[in-house]
């Protein structure tokens, strides 16, 4: 896959949502049919090439991870499960708290979302510090799932987020050193 059109479709927004942050705006990429297809096909190809075969569930992370996760799950013919911010999911849930730059965040999954030993791939739009994806991996393990890989559209390599993801293989379609 030639990622050049995808790089061109990501818009840099300085000082959003606060001063000093260079925000990677992926909305132009999502809105472009060819780019969206290229990104989804890229994720699907990685999933199909996993040792032992493709996953049986895709876990998408709130909120932009849902956009990619759902399309990849559809293409693979498997189900999709959300990791959501606290308080959004009904019924029995598992939760995991993690540290942000300032303060704490909590993410949740429905307790019955995964079958024991289920092969799971996690998808999100962007790997920054790795806190959110790390929390998703913890939740998947609490539910008895087996994380095979974590996939991102974008990795901000200079933030070293993959160090928080342990042994689980991490792949990004676009890398910013
Ligand atoms: P983290 O837990 O630090 O890896 O942050 C992950 C989440 O924050 C991702 O799901 C992104 O949606 C969002 N995020 C963090 N930094 C950026 C950035 N520079 N541009 C766009 N989104 C970001």
Short mmCIF file of C-alpha atoms and ligand atoms in Angstrom, two decimals:
data_model
loop_
_atom_site.label_atom_id
_atom_site.label_comp_id
_atom_site.label_asym_id
_atom_site.label_seq_id
_atom_site.Cartn_x
_atom_site.Cartn_y
_atom_site.Cartn_z
CA UNK A 1 0.00 0.00 0.00
CA UNK A 2 1.35 3.44 -0.98
CA UNK A 3 0.63 5.65 2.05
CA UNK A 4 1.44 8.95 0.24
CA UNK A 5 -2.22 9.92 -0.40
CA UNK A 6 -3.00 9.23 3.26
CA UNK A 7 -0.18 11.47 4.49
CA UNK A 8 -1.48 14.22 2.20
CA UNK A 9 -5.01 13.86 3.60
CA UNK A 10 -4.05 14.39 7.27
CA UNK A 11 -4.36 18.04 8.30
CA UNK A 12 -2.10 19.52 10.98
CA UNK A 13 -3.94 21.89 13.33
CA UNK A 14 -1.57 23.79 15.65
CA UNK A 15 -2.61 24.56 19.24
CA UNK A 16 -5.71 22.33 19.29
CA UNK A 17 -7.33 21.44 21.68
CA UNK A 18 -4.83 23.43 23.75
CA UNK A 19 -1.66 25.49 23.18
CA UNK A 20 1.41 23.43 22.25
CA UNK A 21 -0.47 20.44 20.78
CA UNK A 22 -0.15 19.78 17.04
CA UNK A 23 -3.44 18.02 16.37
CA UNK A 24 -3.59 15.48 13.53
CA UNK A 25 -7.01 16.04 11.95
CA UNK A 26 -8.03 12.90 10.06
CA UNK A 27 -11.47 14.16 8.95
CA UNK A 28 -10.25 15.05 5.40
CA UNK A 29 -8.92 11.48 5.06
CA UNK A 30 -12.23 9.97 6.21
CA UNK A 31 -14.20 12.23 3.87
CA UNK A 32 -12.16 11.16 0.82
CA UNK A 33 -13.57 7.88 -0.54
CA UNK A 34 -10.27 6.66 -2.04
CA UNK A 35 -8.28 7.47 1.11
CA UNK A 36 -10.84 5.90 3.42
CA UNK A 37 -10.83 2.73 1.33
CA UNK A 38 -7.02 2.66 1.25
CA UNK A 39 -6.83 2.93 5.04
CA UNK A 40 -9.47 0.24 5.65
CA UNK A 41 -7.87 -2.09 3.08
CA UNK A 42 -4.51 -1.52 4.80
CA UNK A 43 -5.93 -2.55 8.17
CA UNK A 44 -7.74 -5.55 6.68
CA UNK A 45 -4.59 -6.79 4.96
CA UNK A 46 -2.67 -6.67 8.27
CA UNK A 47 -5.49 -8.56 10.04
CA UNK A 48 -5.56 -11.28 7.36
CA UNK A 49 -1.77 -11.76 7.60
CA UNK A 50 -1.73 -12.31 11.38
CA UNK A 51 -0.16 -15.57 12.55
CA UNK A 52 -2.99 -18.03 13.17
CA UNK A 53 -5.36 -16.10 10.90
CA UNK A 54 -7.59 -13.07 11.28
CA UNK A 55 -9.22 -12.03 14.57
CA UNK A 56 -12.71 -13.08 15.62
CA UNK A 57 -13.48 -9.61 17.05
CA UNK A 58 -12.37 -6.05 16.37
CA UNK A 59 -12.22 -3.70 19.35
CA UNK A 60 -12.63 -0.04 18.38
CA UNK A 61 -11.59 2.74 20.77
CA UNK A 62 -13.88 5.71 21.52
CA UNK A 63 -14.49 7.62 19.29
CA UNK A 64 -12.50 7.75 16.05
CA UNK A 65 -11.48 4.11 16.50
CA UNK A 66 -15.16 3.24 15.92
CA UNK A 67 -15.05 4.65 12.38
CA UNK A 68 -12.16 2.43 11.35
CA UNK A 69 -12.98 -0.55 13.57
CA UNK A 70 -16.52 -0.97 12.24
CA UNK A 71 -15.46 -0.89 8.59
CA UNK A 72 -12.60 -3.36 9.17
CA UNK A 73 -14.88 -5.74 11.09
CA UNK A 74 -17.44 -5.61 8.26
CA UNK A 75 -14.77 -6.37 5.65
CA UNK A 76 -13.45 -9.30 7.70
CA UNK A 77 -16.94 -10.62 8.47
CA UNK A 78 -16.46 -10.43 12.25
CA UNK A 79 -18.12 -8.49 15.09
CA UNK A 80 -17.02 -5.14 16.52
CA UNK A 81 -16.90 -4.20 20.20
CA UNK A 82 -16.44 -0.70 21.63
CA UNK A 83 -14.11 0.50 24.37
CA UNK A 84 -15.98 3.53 25.70
CA UNK A 85 -15.40 6.37 28.07
CA UNK A 86 -16.88 5.79 31.52
CA UNK A 87 -20.65 5.79 31.95
CA UNK A 88 -21.75 5.18 28.35
CA UNK A 89 -22.34 1.40 28.36
CA UNK A 90 -25.38 -0.26 29.98
CA UNK A 91 -25.34 -3.47 32.05
CA UNK A 92 -22.37 -5.07 33.75
CA UNK A 93 -19.07 -3.50 32.71
CA UNK A 94 -15.36 -3.87 33.39
CA UNK A 95 -13.41 -0.65 33.78
CA UNK A 96 -9.79 0.39 33.78
CA UNK A 97 -8.34 3.68 34.99
CA UNK A 98 -5.20 5.20 33.47
CA UNK A 99 -3.15 8.32 33.92
CA UNK A 100 -3.36 11.28 31.57
CA UNK A 101 -0.94 14.20 31.43
CA UNK A 102 -3.18 15.88 34.00
CA UNK A 103 -5.45 13.60 36.02
CA UNK A 104 -7.03 10.28 35.24
CA UNK A 105 -9.38 8.70 32.69
CA UNK A 106 -11.52 5.57 32.88
CA UNK A 107 -12.54 3.35 29.96
CA UNK A 108 -15.08 0.53 29.98
CA UNK A 109 -16.21 -2.55 28.07
CA UNK A 110 -19.35 -4.62 28.57
CA UNK A 111 -18.40 -7.61 30.72
CA UNK A 112 -19.85 -10.18 28.27
CA UNK A 113 -18.40 -8.58 25.12
CA UNK A 114 -15.74 -11.24 24.47
CA UNK A 115 -15.78 -15.04 24.56
CA UNK A 116 -12.96 -16.66 26.58
CA UNK A 117 -9.79 -16.87 24.49
CA UNK A 118 -11.27 -14.75 21.72
CA UNK A 119 -8.74 -13.43 19.18
CA UNK A 120 -8.95 -9.66 19.21
CA UNK A 121 -7.42 -6.82 17.19
CA UNK A 122 -7.61 -3.30 18.65
CA UNK A 123 -8.00 -0.31 16.32
CA UNK A 124 -7.69 3.41 17.01
CA UNK A 125 -6.92 6.49 14.96
CA UNK A 126 -3.74 7.64 16.67
CA UNK A 127 -1.07 6.41 19.08
CA UNK A 128 0.18 9.26 21.24
CA UNK A 129 1.31 8.38 24.81
CA UNK A 130 -0.26 4.91 24.59
CA UNK A 131 -2.37 5.34 27.73
CA UNK A 132 -5.71 4.72 26.02
CA UNK A 133 -4.63 1.70 23.96
CA UNK A 134 -2.81 0.27 27.00
CA UNK A 135 -6.04 0.53 29.00
CA UNK A 136 -7.96 -1.19 26.17
CA UNK A 137 -5.48 -4.10 26.27
CA UNK A 138 -5.94 -4.41 30.05
CA UNK A 139 -9.72 -4.54 29.61
CA UNK A 140 -9.50 -7.18 26.88
CA UNK A 141 -7.35 -9.35 29.16
CA UNK A 142 -9.75 -8.84 32.11
CA UNK A 143 -12.53 -10.14 29.84
CA UNK A 144 -10.49 -13.21 28.89
CA UNK A 145 -9.70 -12.09 25.33
CA UNK A 146 -6.38 -12.56 23.55
CA UNK A 147 -5.03 -9.35 21.97
CA UNK A 148 -3.25 -10.23 18.71
CA UNK A 149 -2.28 -6.73 17.57
CA UNK A 150 -2.97 -3.03 18.01
CA UNK A 151 -3.44 -1.04 14.80
CA UNK A 152 -3.39 2.72 14.36
CA UNK A 153 -3.79 5.02 11.41
CA UNK A 154 -1.11 7.29 12.90
CA UNK A 155 1.77 6.78 15.32
CA UNK A 156 3.47 9.81 16.87
CA UNK A 157 6.72 7.91 17.39
CA UNK A 158 8.44 10.65 19.40
CA UNK A 159 5.95 10.10 22.25
CA UNK A 160 7.10 6.47 22.62
CA UNK A 161 3.56 5.22 23.23
CA UNK A 162 4.29 1.69 22.02
CA UNK A 163 6.41 1.16 25.17
CA UNK A 164 3.09 1.10 27.11
CA UNK A 165 1.69 -1.70 24.96
CA UNK A 166 4.01 -4.47 26.14
CA UNK A 167 4.46 -7.49 23.90
CA UNK A 168 1.41 -6.94 21.74
CA UNK A 169 2.54 -6.14 18.16
CA UNK A 170 1.83 -2.54 17.14
CA UNK A 171 1.43 -1.37 13.54
CA UNK A 172 0.60 2.10 12.22
CA UNK A 173 -0.18 2.95 8.59
CA UNK A 174 1.42 6.41 8.99
CA UNK A 175 4.48 7.15 11.12
CA UNK A 176 5.65 10.53 12.34
CA UNK A 177 9.18 10.25 13.79
P1 LIG B 1 -2.92 8.49 24.07
O1 LIG B 1 -3.73 7.79 25.12
O2 LIG B 1 -2.03 9.56 24.63
O3 LIG B 1 -2.15 7.52 23.16
O4 LIG B 1 -3.93 9.30 23.18
C1 LIG B 1 -4.72 8.65 22.31
C2 LIG B 1 -5.94 9.41 21.87
O5 LIG B 1 -5.85 10.83 21.96
C3 LIG B 1 -6.13 9.05 20.43
O6 LIG B 1 -7.27 8.22 20.36
C4 LIG B 1 -6.31 10.33 19.70
O7 LIG B 1 -7.62 10.37 19.24
C5 LIG B 1 -6.07 11.45 20.70
N1 LIG B 1 -4.87 12.26 20.38
C6 LIG B 1 -3.76 12.39 21.17
N2 LIG B 1 -2.86 13.22 20.62
C7 LIG B 1 -3.37 13.62 19.43
C8 LIG B 1 -2.91 14.48 18.37
N3 LIG B 1 -1.72 15.11 18.39
N4 LIG B 1 -3.71 14.64 17.30
C9 LIG B 1 -4.91 14.01 17.23
N5 LIG B 1 -5.41 13.22 18.19
C10 LIG B 1 -4.66 13.02 19.29
#
